[in-house]
Every structure is written in structure tokens, then in C-alpha cells.
Amino acid sequence: MATDQENNKQRMIKLLERPGNGSCVDCGAADPEWASYTLGVFVCQSCSGLHRNISQISKVKSVLLDPWSDAEVEFMASNGNNAAKAKYEQKVPVFYYRPTHTDCQLLREQWIRARYERKEFVCVERQEPYSAGYREGFLWKRGRDNGQFLSRKCILSERDGALKYYNKHDAREPKALMKIHTLNASFQPGKIGQPHGLQVTYLKDNSTRNIFVYHKDGKEMVDWFNAIRAARFHYLQVAFPGAHHADLVPKLTRNYIKEGYMEKTGPKHTEGFKKRWFSMDDRRLMYFKDPLDAYARGEVFIGSKENSYIVLPGLPPSTQGYHWQFGITIVTPDRKFLFTCETEEEQQDWMAAFQGLVNRPMLPQEYAGNHSHGSTQDLSKEFIHFLHLADNLIQSDL
């Protein structure tokens, strides 16, 4: 005869089959096996650990391994993920970034705290730090030449259409002015070496410029991130007044498709292979001597199979001068690009990323840009600028 504990366990498992409960309420990961018995939600193991950081609000247990009382099961049954979303996500701004299970811990933790602890999406006035159209504060910025992080005054102004930073706190003129329409931001804690590290990119003289910043307060850093998204959203709304939100939101910020080290050789294939850090920003494959370089050493355009782009495993038989054994050849209309990876797993990951782009038909502005350049070697500054504008202004989607 089944005990009360066994019955309650089966009841909890049944609750997971209800609509909304089959994925983590916080990050969307499938098949959650943990639950907050004070909030009435089902979460994945990773997010359950973040709930422990707000133990005064949320207390978690394993659905399968921990005992459940009748009262706890009844509470879970009367709530659930869909009810919690209706309660805690009433007024989430359309531009606010909703993290997934693939995002960094900082984004997921602050999303959890914003809903349950600060109740930002119930009380609109608590959204002011990223919704006001103006934000000013100090961030630690990495120096381009010496690599040291120094405190820099930063101002984001929708009215000025720019994010600015100042080398001196009392300086009248900014050291850099980053136009909102070319701005991107992505969290890069591993690359930067800071748990709250943010990479900001923008166009400077038609070339992509990277800066790396962080703040010791996680909420502060995520507020900056969402303020940038808000500024870009409002800019795009003005630029395209008839656009649907669903068309604009994917263009607010973007993560790189893939990053990591590979070796590469030059166009003649006679030079020795050199280890470089690669970042794939849609069809633009940028390479750097160091992951934290301000500027790329070069960029390669990855077109589509309709334009005779092919991705092949391995290298041509006559190739010499490489150290890593797992090669990739990208065939373009004009030349072959040769890369090597340290492991077979990395080779397969890069090939999958390249193949995804090659299989995807090119957009009209990509045809125009590639035709005007006349070559598939490292992109010209004009083509880089054109691709940035085409992507950020989403002309092809609207």
C-alpha cells in the first residue's frame, strides 16, 4: 500500500504535466525537477541554486528526492508556473531581456531577483533605472593598451542618441561617443574575467571597436544592459514607426554565434598558421590576436551555398605549417580560407556554425554588399559599415 509520501510524490509528478509546468519558470529549460514551495513554481536545477540566494522569499526542494507534505502539494497545485508568470510578469517592458538556460548566471539571477524580490514588473516605478531614457554612472573599463580596469564616467542618453564615456570625471568632452544605432552589448564574464563583464561594440571610423566594462554590483550591470536595449528599441521605433515589436526585439542586442581559438594562414597558404581568437557575428567572422583586443585584425565574410560558399572538413593535401590537426576549409568564389582547431569537438562545432550560415539564403543587402566589394577576402570598411547598418536598421525585415 502506497504511503502518503509516495502519493504526494506522484501528485507532484502529475503537476509537472500541467501546461506551463513542463519547463523552468525562470529560464525555460525543459523538464524541471525542482520546485519553490513558497512561490509555487517549478524550476531547473541551475535556477534552484539561484533561488537559494533569495531564501527569505523562495525555498526549494527536489520534486523526486525530497518529501512533500499535503499542504505543500496543495499549494503547488493551486499555483504553478503560468499563475506565477501572470502575477510577477504583469508589466515586463518589451525591450527587457528575458534570459534562457544558455545565458550567463548574472542575467538569470537578476531576472529572478527582479521578479520575486524587487517586484519590478508589478511596480512600474521600479523600472526607472533602465526605462528613463537617460542613465549616468561609473563603470570599470579595461584600458586598450595596458589592460588595466579604471573607473570611467558613463552617460547613456536617448536624446543624444549615444553612449559616452569620459576619461576624467570632470571632463567636458567624452573620450568616446558610441552612436545607439551601431551599439551592441553582450555579457562575456569568461572572456573578460569578471562575473559581471559586459562587452560593448560600436562603429568607429567604419570599423568595429570593442570596449570591456563591468560593475561590482550585478543589478547595476544588468540595468545598464537593459538601458542600452531600451535606447535601441526606442531608436528603432522612431526609425520604423510601423514595425511590430516582434521584428524589433531580436535586433536590440545579439550574442556571437560562436567564439574561440583557431589557427589560420594567409591568402597564399604558404605562411605559417597563427593562433587567433575568432568571433562570429552573423556572417562576419572576425579574428583577433587577443580576445580582448579593441579592434579585429581582419574579417571574413561567410556567404551562402547559392553563391558557391562551401564548408569542408580537413585541409588541402599540400598544406603545411599548421600545428592543430583538425582542419576546416571554407571555399568561396575567390579563394579558400584554411583554419585548424585544437580538438575534433571544436572542429565540429565551428563547422556546424559555418554550415548554418552557408545553408541560409543571403539577404538582399548582403548580396548588394558582397557584389559591391567584388571579393570574399577580408571585408572592406565600407562593407562592414553597410552590414552593420543593414542589420541594426533591419531594412530587410520590415
PDB file of C-alpha atoms in Angstrom, residues 18-287:
ATOM      1  CA  ARG A  18       0.126  20.738 -16.402  1.00  0.00           C
ATOM      2  CA  PRO A  19       0.527  23.482 -19.053  1.00  0.00           C
ATOM      3  CA  GLY A  20       3.479  25.727 -18.219  1.00  0.00           C
ATOM      4  CA  ASN A  21       5.000  23.419 -15.619  1.00  0.00           C
ATOM      5  CA  GLY A  22       6.974  21.342 -18.106  1.00  0.00           C
ATOM      6  CA  SER A  23       9.704  23.957 -18.426  1.00  0.00           C
ATOM      7  CA  CYS A  24      11.605  26.039 -15.878  1.00  0.00           C
ATOM      8  CA  VAL A  25       9.609  29.136 -14.959  1.00  0.00           C
ATOM      9  CA  ASP A  26      12.795  31.236 -14.937  1.00  0.00           C
ATOM     10  CA  CYS A  27      14.928  30.140 -17.898  1.00  0.00           C
ATOM     11  CA  GLY A  28      12.687  27.846 -19.936  1.00  0.00           C
ATOM     12  CA  ALA A  29      14.857  24.725 -19.593  1.00  0.00           C
ATOM     13  CA  ALA A  30      12.864  21.568 -20.248  1.00  0.00           C
ATOM     14  CA  ASP A  31      11.795  19.046 -17.606  1.00  0.00           C
ATOM     15  CA  PRO A  32      12.371  20.885 -14.317  1.00  0.00           C
ATOM     16  CA  GLU A  33      12.821  18.620 -11.309  1.00  0.00           C
ATOM     17  CA  TRP A  34      12.904  21.226  -8.557  1.00  0.00           C
ATOM     18  CA  ALA A  35      10.209  23.448  -7.109  1.00  0.00           C
ATOM     19  CA  SER A  36       9.867  26.501  -4.883  1.00  0.00           C
ATOM     20  CA  TYR A  37       7.244  25.553  -2.312  1.00  0.00           C
ATOM     21  CA  THR A  38       6.906  29.179  -1.168  1.00  0.00           C
ATOM     22  CA  LEU A  39       6.393  30.641  -4.654  1.00  0.00           C
ATOM     23  CA  GLY A  40       4.588  27.655  -6.150  1.00  0.00           C
ATOM     24  CA  VAL A  41       6.798  27.319  -9.233  1.00  0.00           C
ATOM     25  CA  PHE A  42       8.804  24.555 -10.921  1.00  0.00           C
ATOM     26  CA  VAL A  43      12.440  25.308 -11.762  1.00  0.00           C
ATOM     27  CA  CYS A  44      15.501  23.575 -13.188  1.00  0.00           C
ATOM     28  CA  GLN A  45      18.413  22.544 -11.006  1.00  0.00           C
ATOM     29  CA  SER A  46      20.528  25.519 -12.088  1.00  0.00           C
ATOM     30  CA  CYS A  47      17.841  28.080 -11.241  1.00  0.00           C
ATOM     31  CA  SER A  48      17.057  26.283  -7.968  1.00  0.00           C
ATOM     32  CA  GLY A  49      20.559  27.250  -6.857  1.00  0.00           C
ATOM     33  CA  LEU A  50      19.826  30.890  -7.663  1.00  0.00           C
ATOM     34  CA  HIS A  51      16.591  30.712  -5.664  1.00  0.00           C
ATOM     35  CA  ARG A  52      18.684  29.808  -2.636  1.00  0.00           C
ATOM     36  CA  ASN A  53      20.190  33.298  -2.870  1.00  0.00           C
ATOM     37  CA  ILE A  54      16.743  34.693  -2.014  1.00  0.00           C
ATOM     38  CA  SER A  55      15.921  32.156   0.676  1.00  0.00           C
ATOM     39  CA  GLN A  56      13.821  34.686   2.560  1.00  0.00           C
ATOM     40  CA  ILE A  57      11.396  34.568  -0.388  1.00  0.00           C
ATOM     41  CA  SER A  58      11.926  31.232  -2.080  1.00  0.00           C
ATOM     42  CA  LYS A  59      12.570  27.820  -0.551  1.00  0.00           C
ATOM     43  CA  VAL A  60      13.241  24.953  -2.941  1.00  0.00           C
ATOM     44  CA  LYS A  61      13.097  21.185  -2.843  1.00  0.00           C
ATOM     45  CA  SER A  62      13.597  18.337  -5.278  1.00  0.00           C
ATOM     46  CA  VAL A  63      10.356  17.063  -6.762  1.00  0.00           C
ATOM     47  CA  LEU A  64      11.652  13.490  -6.828  1.00  0.00           C
ATOM     48  CA  LEU A  65      14.068  13.216  -3.915  1.00  0.00           C
ATOM     49  CA  ASP A  66      12.608  15.316  -1.092  1.00  0.00           C
ATOM     50  CA  PRO A  67       9.486  14.619   0.977  1.00  0.00           C
ATOM     51  CA  TRP A  68       6.370  16.712   0.301  1.00  0.00           C
ATOM     52  CA  SER A  69       3.592  17.422   2.770  1.00  0.00           C
ATOM     53  CA  ASP A  70      -0.077  17.527   1.832  1.00  0.00           C
ATOM     54  CA  ALA A  71      -0.165  21.298   2.384  1.00  0.00           C
ATOM     55  CA  GLU A  72       2.863  21.873   0.148  1.00  0.00           C
ATOM     56  CA  VAL A  73       1.392  19.800  -2.663  1.00  0.00           C
ATOM     57  CA  GLU A  74      -1.904  21.650  -2.385  1.00  0.00           C
ATOM     58  CA  PHE A  75      -0.050  24.972  -2.567  1.00  0.00           C
ATOM     59  CA  MET A  76       1.837  23.869  -5.669  1.00  0.00           C
ATOM     60  CA  ALA A  77      -1.420  22.669  -7.243  1.00  0.00           C
ATOM     61  CA  SER A  78      -3.144  25.984  -6.598  1.00  0.00           C
ATOM     62  CA  ASN A  79      -0.278  27.959  -8.159  1.00  0.00           C
ATOM     63  CA  GLY A  80       2.129  26.727 -10.836  1.00  0.00           C
ATOM     64  CA  ASN A  81       4.286  28.394 -13.468  1.00  0.00           C
ATOM     65  CA  ASN A  82       1.568  30.037 -15.547  1.00  0.00           C
ATOM     66  CA  ALA A  83      -0.058  31.586 -12.470  1.00  0.00           C
ATOM     67  CA  ALA A  84       3.313  32.883 -11.272  1.00  0.00           C
ATOM     68  CA  LYS A  85       4.052  34.478 -14.639  1.00  0.00           C
ATOM     69  CA  ALA A  86       0.669  36.187 -14.603  1.00  0.00           C
ATOM     70  CA  LYS A  87       1.444  37.528 -11.148  1.00  0.00           C
ATOM     71  CA  TYR A  88       5.103  38.515 -11.395  1.00  0.00           C
ATOM     72  CA  GLU A  89       5.421  39.433 -15.095  1.00  0.00           C
ATOM     73  CA  GLN A  90       2.465  41.776 -15.477  1.00  0.00           C
ATOM     74  CA  LYS A  91       4.434  44.711 -16.851  1.00  0.00           C
ATOM     75  CA  VAL A  92       7.716  43.458 -18.281  1.00  0.00           C
ATOM     76  CA  PRO A  93       8.941  46.094 -20.778  1.00  0.00           C
ATOM     77  CA  VAL A  94       9.080  44.736 -24.305  1.00  0.00           C
ATOM     78  CA  PHE A  95      12.798  45.574 -24.535  1.00  0.00           C
ATOM     79  CA  TYR A  96      13.725  43.864 -21.241  1.00  0.00           C
ATOM     80  CA  TYR A  97      15.947  40.851 -21.813  1.00  0.00           C
ATOM     81  CA  ARG A  98      14.369  37.570 -20.712  1.00  0.00           C
ATOM     82  CA  PRO A  99      17.256  35.131 -20.213  1.00  0.00           C
ATOM     83  CA  THR A 100      17.243  31.488 -21.267  1.00  0.00           C
ATOM     84  CA  HIS A 101      19.097  28.498 -19.865  1.00  0.00           C
ATOM     85  CA  THR A 102      22.038  29.265 -22.183  1.00  0.00           C
ATOM     86  CA  ASP A 103      22.635  32.734 -20.694  1.00  0.00           C
ATOM     87  CA  CYS A 104      25.165  33.612 -18.019  1.00  0.00           C
ATOM     88  CA  GLN A 105      24.368  33.287 -14.328  1.00  0.00           C
ATOM     89  CA  LEU A 106      24.231  37.060 -13.804  1.00  0.00           C
ATOM     90  CA  LEU A 107      21.362  37.562 -16.257  1.00  0.00           C
ATOM     91  CA  ARG A 108      19.392  34.644 -14.837  1.00  0.00           C
ATOM     92  CA  GLU A 109      19.927  35.660 -11.219  1.00  0.00           C
ATOM     93  CA  GLN A 110      18.916  39.274 -11.792  1.00  0.00           C
ATOM     94  CA  TRP A 111      15.831  38.155 -13.742  1.00  0.00           C
ATOM     95  CA  ILE A 112      14.856  36.035 -10.731  1.00  0.00           C
ATOM     96  CA  ARG A 113      15.536  38.841  -8.264  1.00  0.00           C
ATOM     97  CA  ALA A 114      13.737  41.424 -10.414  1.00  0.00           C
ATOM     98  CA  ARG A 115      10.526  39.387 -10.390  1.00  0.00           C
ATOM     99  CA  TYR A 116      10.302  37.838  -6.944  1.00  0.00           C
ATOM    100  CA  GLU A 117      12.492  40.061  -4.753  1.00  0.00           C
ATOM    101  CA  ARG A 118      12.169  43.559  -6.235  1.00  0.00           C
ATOM    102  CA  LYS A 119       8.811  43.025  -7.995  1.00  0.00           C
ATOM    103  CA  GLU A 120       9.944  45.293 -10.812  1.00  0.00           C
ATOM    104  CA  PHE A 121       7.259  44.101 -13.182  1.00  0.00           C
ATOM    105  CA  VAL A 122       4.413  44.811 -10.805  1.00  0.00           C
ATOM    106  CA  CYS A 123       5.566  48.294  -9.753  1.00  0.00           C
ATOM    107  CA  VAL A 124       6.468  50.235 -12.896  1.00  0.00           C
ATOM    108  CA  GLU A 125       8.300  52.958 -10.973  1.00  0.00           C
ATOM    109  CA  ARG A 126      10.963  50.392 -10.078  1.00  0.00           C
ATOM    110  CA  GLN A 127      11.904  50.156 -13.767  1.00  0.00           C
ATOM    111  CA  GLU A 128      13.207  53.725 -13.845  1.00  0.00           C
ATOM    112  CA  PRO A 129      16.931  52.748 -13.832  1.00  0.00           C
ATOM    113  CA  TYR A 130      16.622  51.337 -17.345  1.00  0.00           C
ATOM    114  CA  SER A 131      13.437  52.944 -18.688  1.00  0.00           C
ATOM    115  CA  ALA A 132      14.087  56.655 -18.172  1.00  0.00           C
ATOM    116  CA  GLY A 133      15.983  57.260 -21.427  1.00  0.00           C
ATOM    117  CA  TYR A 134      18.986  58.600 -19.518  1.00  0.00           C
ATOM    118  CA  ARG A 135      21.485  56.788 -17.350  1.00  0.00           C
ATOM    119  CA  GLU A 136      24.657  58.070 -15.717  1.00  0.00           C
ATOM    120  CA  GLY A 137      27.171  56.280 -13.544  1.00  0.00           C
ATOM    121  CA  PHE A 138      30.642  54.840 -13.216  1.00  0.00           C
ATOM    122  CA  LEU A 139      31.856  51.578 -14.741  1.00  0.00           C
ATOM    123  CA  TRP A 140      35.220  49.864 -14.611  1.00  0.00           C
ATOM    124  CA  LYS A 141      36.603  49.968 -18.163  1.00  0.00           C
ATOM    125  CA  ARG A 142      39.527  47.974 -19.476  1.00  0.00           C
ATOM    126  CA  GLY A 143      42.330  50.080 -20.934  1.00  0.00           C
ATOM    127  CA  ARG A 144      43.019  49.393 -24.611  1.00  0.00           C
ATOM    128  CA  ASP A 145      46.797  49.361 -24.253  1.00  0.00           C
ATOM    129  CA  ASN A 146      47.651  48.337 -20.683  1.00  0.00           C
ATOM    130  CA  GLY A 147      44.697  46.072 -19.883  1.00  0.00           C
ATOM    131  CA  GLN A 148      44.032  47.746 -16.531  1.00  0.00           C
ATOM    132  CA  PHE A 149      40.464  48.413 -15.431  1.00  0.00           C
ATOM    133  CA  LEU A 150      39.880  52.037 -14.449  1.00  0.00           C
ATOM    134  CA  SER A 151      36.743  53.806 -13.250  1.00  0.00           C
ATOM    135  CA  ARG A 152      35.107  55.773 -16.051  1.00  0.00           C
ATOM    136  CA  LYS A 153      32.079  58.037 -16.029  1.00  0.00           C
ATOM    137  CA  CYS A 154      29.468  56.799 -18.499  1.00  0.00           C
ATOM    138  CA  ILE A 155      26.336  58.511 -19.823  1.00  0.00           C
ATOM    139  CA  LEU A 156      23.653  56.892 -21.941  1.00  0.00           C
ATOM    140  CA  SER A 157      21.288  59.451 -23.463  1.00  0.00           C
ATOM    141  CA  GLU A 158      18.454  58.647 -25.841  1.00  0.00           C
ATOM    142  CA  ARG A 159      18.138  62.365 -26.619  1.00  0.00           C
ATOM    143  CA  ASP A 160      21.774  62.468 -27.764  1.00  0.00           C
ATOM    144  CA  GLY A 161      21.445  59.074 -29.425  1.00  0.00           C
ATOM    145  CA  ALA A 162      24.681  57.892 -27.853  1.00  0.00           C
ATOM    146  CA  LEU A 163      26.543  56.173 -25.048  1.00  0.00           C
ATOM    147  CA  LYS A 164      29.550  58.211 -23.930  1.00  0.00           C
ATOM    148  CA  TYR A 165      32.397  57.653 -21.509  1.00  0.00           C
ATOM    149  CA  TYR A 166      34.872  60.106 -20.035  1.00  0.00           C
ATOM    150  CA  ASN A 167      38.494  59.501 -19.082  1.00  0.00           C
ATOM    151  CA  LYS A 168      38.301  62.109 -16.309  1.00  0.00           C
ATOM    152  CA  HIS A 169      35.332  62.567 -14.012  1.00  0.00           C
ATOM    153  CA  ASP A 170      35.279  66.325 -14.597  1.00  0.00           C
ATOM    154  CA  ALA A 171      35.997  66.197 -18.340  1.00  0.00           C
ATOM    155  CA  ARG A 172      33.708  68.212 -20.590  1.00  0.00           C
ATOM    156  CA  GLU A 173      34.266  66.168 -23.729  1.00  0.00           C
ATOM    157  CA  PRO A 174      33.820  62.391 -23.866  1.00  0.00           C
ATOM    158  CA  LYS A 175      36.687  60.083 -24.738  1.00  0.00           C
ATOM    159  CA  ALA A 176      34.337  58.071 -26.938  1.00  0.00           C
ATOM    160  CA  LEU A 177      30.882  58.623 -28.368  1.00  0.00           C
ATOM    161  CA  MET A 178      29.063  55.442 -29.345  1.00  0.00           C
ATOM    162  CA  LYS A 179      26.011  56.002 -31.528  1.00  0.00           C
ATOM    163  CA  ILE A 180      22.999  53.975 -30.420  1.00  0.00           C
ATOM    164  CA  HIS A 181      22.232  52.749 -33.944  1.00  0.00           C
ATOM    165  CA  THR A 182      25.582  50.879 -34.144  1.00  0.00           C
ATOM    166  CA  LEU A 183      25.694  49.795 -30.489  1.00  0.00           C
ATOM    167  CA  ASN A 184      25.672  46.214 -29.251  1.00  0.00           C
ATOM    168  CA  ALA A 185      26.225  44.724 -25.799  1.00  0.00           C
ATOM    169  CA  SER A 186      26.721  41.142 -24.663  1.00  0.00           C
ATOM    170  CA  PHE A 187      27.768  39.643 -21.353  1.00  0.00           C
ATOM    171  CA  GLN A 188      31.185  37.964 -21.558  1.00  0.00           C
ATOM    172  CA  PRO A 189      32.178  37.018 -17.976  1.00  0.00           C
ATOM    173  CA  GLY A 190      34.558  34.243 -19.041  1.00  0.00           C
ATOM    174  CA  LYS A 191      36.357  36.284 -21.670  1.00  0.00           C
ATOM    175  CA  ILE A 192      36.653  39.432 -19.540  1.00  0.00           C
ATOM    176  CA  GLY A 193      37.489  37.567 -16.330  1.00  0.00           C
ATOM    177  CA  GLN A 194      34.780  39.356 -14.346  1.00  0.00           C
ATOM    178  CA  PRO A 195      31.441  37.742 -13.371  1.00  0.00           C
ATOM    179  CA  HIS A 196      29.650  40.958 -14.394  1.00  0.00           C
ATOM    180  CA  GLY A 197      31.739  41.639 -17.512  1.00  0.00           C
ATOM    181  CA  LEU A 198      29.998  43.283 -20.483  1.00  0.00           C
ATOM    182  CA  GLN A 199      31.412  43.656 -23.998  1.00  0.00           C
ATOM    183  CA  VAL A 200      30.184  46.759 -25.813  1.00  0.00           C
ATOM    184  CA  THR A 201      30.790  47.131 -29.548  1.00  0.00           C
ATOM    185  CA  TYR A 202      30.174  50.065 -31.844  1.00  0.00           C
ATOM    186  CA  LEU A 203      31.387  51.521 -35.127  1.00  0.00           C
ATOM    187  CA  LYS A 204      34.359  53.855 -35.066  1.00  0.00           C
ATOM    188  CA  ASP A 205      35.595  55.104 -38.434  1.00  0.00           C
ATOM    189  CA  ASN A 206      33.612  52.272 -40.058  1.00  0.00           C
ATOM    190  CA  SER A 207      35.469  49.624 -38.056  1.00  0.00           C
ATOM    191  CA  THR A 208      34.129  47.586 -35.141  1.00  0.00           C
ATOM    192  CA  ARG A 209      35.516  48.813 -31.813  1.00  0.00           C
ATOM    193  CA  ASN A 210      35.262  46.723 -28.642  1.00  0.00           C
ATOM    194  CA  ILE A 211      35.277  48.006 -25.084  1.00  0.00           C
ATOM    195  CA  PHE A 212      35.032  45.870 -21.965  1.00  0.00           C
ATOM    196  CA  VAL A 213      33.363  47.067 -18.777  1.00  0.00           C
ATOM    197  CA  TYR A 214      31.998  45.738 -15.500  1.00  0.00           C
ATOM    198  CA  HIS A 215      30.446  46.841 -12.228  1.00  0.00           C
ATOM    199  CA  LYS A 216      30.789  45.107  -8.888  1.00  0.00           C
ATOM    200  CA  ASP A 217      27.016  45.283  -8.377  1.00  0.00           C
ATOM    201  CA  GLY A 218      25.232  42.743 -10.579  1.00  0.00           C
ATOM    202  CA  LYS A 219      21.955  44.681 -10.632  1.00  0.00           C
ATOM    203  CA  GLU A 220      23.791  47.817 -11.752  1.00  0.00           C
ATOM    204  CA  MET A 221      25.372  46.000 -14.688  1.00  0.00           C
ATOM    205  CA  VAL A 222      22.125  44.376 -15.839  1.00  0.00           C
ATOM    206  CA  ASP A 223      20.380  47.758 -15.540  1.00  0.00           C
ATOM    207  CA  TRP A 224      22.981  49.234 -17.910  1.00  0.00           C
ATOM    208  CA  PHE A 225      22.438  46.347 -20.310  1.00  0.00           C
ATOM    209  CA  ASN A 226      18.666  46.810 -20.364  1.00  0.00           C
ATOM    210  CA  ALA A 227      19.034  50.589 -20.625  1.00  0.00           C
ATOM    211  CA  ILE A 228      21.044  50.035 -23.820  1.00  0.00           C
ATOM    212  CA  ARG A 229      18.324  47.726 -25.107  1.00  0.00           C
ATOM    213  CA  ALA A 230      15.668  50.326 -24.239  1.00  0.00           C
ATOM    214  CA  ALA A 231      17.568  53.050 -26.084  1.00  0.00           C
ATOM    215  CA  ARG A 232      17.950  50.893 -29.175  1.00  0.00           C
ATOM    216  CA  PHE A 233      14.292  49.871 -29.046  1.00  0.00           C
ATOM    217  CA  HIS A 234      13.111  53.475 -28.916  1.00  0.00           C
ATOM    218  CA  TYR A 235      15.522  54.431 -31.705  1.00  0.00           C
ATOM    219  CA  LEU A 236      14.177  51.657 -33.951  1.00  0.00           C
ATOM    220  CA  GLN A 237      10.588  52.607 -33.112  1.00  0.00           C
ATOM    221  CA  VAL A 238      11.260  56.103 -34.432  1.00  0.00           C
ATOM    222  CA  ALA A 239      13.149  54.810 -37.471  1.00  0.00           C
ATOM    223  CA  PHE A 240      10.410  52.307 -38.313  1.00  0.00           C
ATOM    224  CA  PRO A 241       7.119  53.534 -36.809  1.00  0.00           C
ATOM    225  CA  GLY A 242       5.069  50.748 -38.364  1.00  0.00           C
ATOM    226  CA  ALA A 243       7.270  47.897 -37.212  1.00  0.00           C
ATOM    227  CA  HIS A 244       5.936  45.165 -34.962  1.00  0.00           C
ATOM    228  CA  HIS A 245       7.656  44.669 -31.616  1.00  0.00           C
ATOM    229  CA  ALA A 246       8.435  41.099 -32.619  1.00  0.00           C
ATOM    230  CA  ASP A 247      10.532  42.429 -35.510  1.00  0.00           C
ATOM    231  CA  LEU A 248      12.437  44.923 -33.383  1.00  0.00           C
ATOM    232  CA  VAL A 249      13.239  42.970 -30.217  1.00  0.00           C
ATOM    233  CA  PRO A 250      15.658  40.445 -31.834  1.00  0.00           C
ATOM    234  CA  LYS A 251      17.693  43.399 -33.152  1.00  0.00           C
ATOM    235  CA  LEU A 252      18.257  45.140 -29.798  1.00  0.00           C
ATOM    236  CA  THR A 253      21.326  43.163 -28.751  1.00  0.00           C
ATOM    237  CA  ARG A 254      22.897  39.994 -30.091  1.00  0.00           C
ATOM    238  CA  ASN A 255      25.319  37.355 -28.908  1.00  0.00           C
ATOM    239  CA  TYR A 256      28.061  35.954 -31.080  1.00  0.00           C
ATOM    240  CA  ILE A 257      27.132  32.732 -32.858  1.00  0.00           C
ATOM    241  CA  LYS A 258      30.439  31.220 -31.732  1.00  0.00           C
ATOM    242  CA  GLU A 259      33.786  32.322 -30.326  1.00  0.00           C
ATOM    243  CA  GLY A 260      37.073  30.575 -29.688  1.00  0.00           C
ATOM    244  CA  TYR A 261      40.612  29.936 -30.855  1.00  0.00           C
ATOM    245  CA  MET A 262      41.566  28.573 -34.251  1.00  0.00           C
ATOM    246  CA  GLU A 263      44.722  28.723 -36.337  1.00  0.00           C
ATOM    247  CA  LYS A 264      44.666  30.484 -39.705  1.00  0.00           C
ATOM    248  CA  THR A 265      47.019  31.071 -42.593  1.00  0.00           C
ATOM    249  CA  GLY A 266      47.253  33.834 -45.178  1.00  0.00           C
ATOM    250  CA  PRO A 267      45.798  34.020 -48.711  1.00  0.00           C
ATOM    251  CA  LYS A 268      48.777  32.292 -50.362  1.00  0.00           C
ATOM    252  CA  HIS A 269      48.597  29.322 -47.956  1.00  0.00           C
ATOM    253  CA  THR A 270      52.401  29.369 -47.711  1.00  0.00           C
ATOM    254  CA  GLU A 271      52.594  31.395 -44.500  1.00  0.00           C
ATOM    255  CA  GLY A 272      52.744  29.594 -41.192  1.00  0.00           C
ATOM    256  CA  PHE A 273      49.474  29.130 -39.330  1.00  0.00           C
ATOM    257  CA  LYS A 274      48.916  31.575 -36.486  1.00  0.00           C
ATOM    258  CA  LYS A 275      46.683  31.147 -33.455  1.00  0.00           C
ATOM    259  CA  ARG A 276      43.903  33.739 -33.405  1.00  0.00           C
ATOM    260  CA  TRP A 277      40.742  34.386 -31.424  1.00  0.00           C
ATOM    261  CA  PHE A 278      37.664  34.243 -33.654  1.00  0.00           C
ATOM    262  CA  SER A 279      34.241  35.821 -33.089  1.00  0.00           C
ATOM    263  CA  MET A 280      31.386  35.047 -35.449  1.00  0.00           C
ATOM    264  CA  ASP A 281      28.952  37.962 -35.596  1.00  0.00           C
ATOM    265  CA  ASP A 282      26.337  36.637 -38.013  1.00  0.00           C
ATOM    266  CA  ARG A 283      28.107  36.406 -41.420  1.00  0.00           C
ATOM    267  CA  ARG A 284      31.142  38.363 -40.219  1.00  0.00           C
ATOM    268  CA  LEU A 285      33.950  36.165 -38.913  1.00  0.00           C
ATOM    269  CA  MET A 286      36.337  38.486 -37.076  1.00  0.00           C
ATOM    270  CA  TYR A 287      39.760  37.429 -35.825  1.00  0.00           C
TER     271      TYR A 287
END
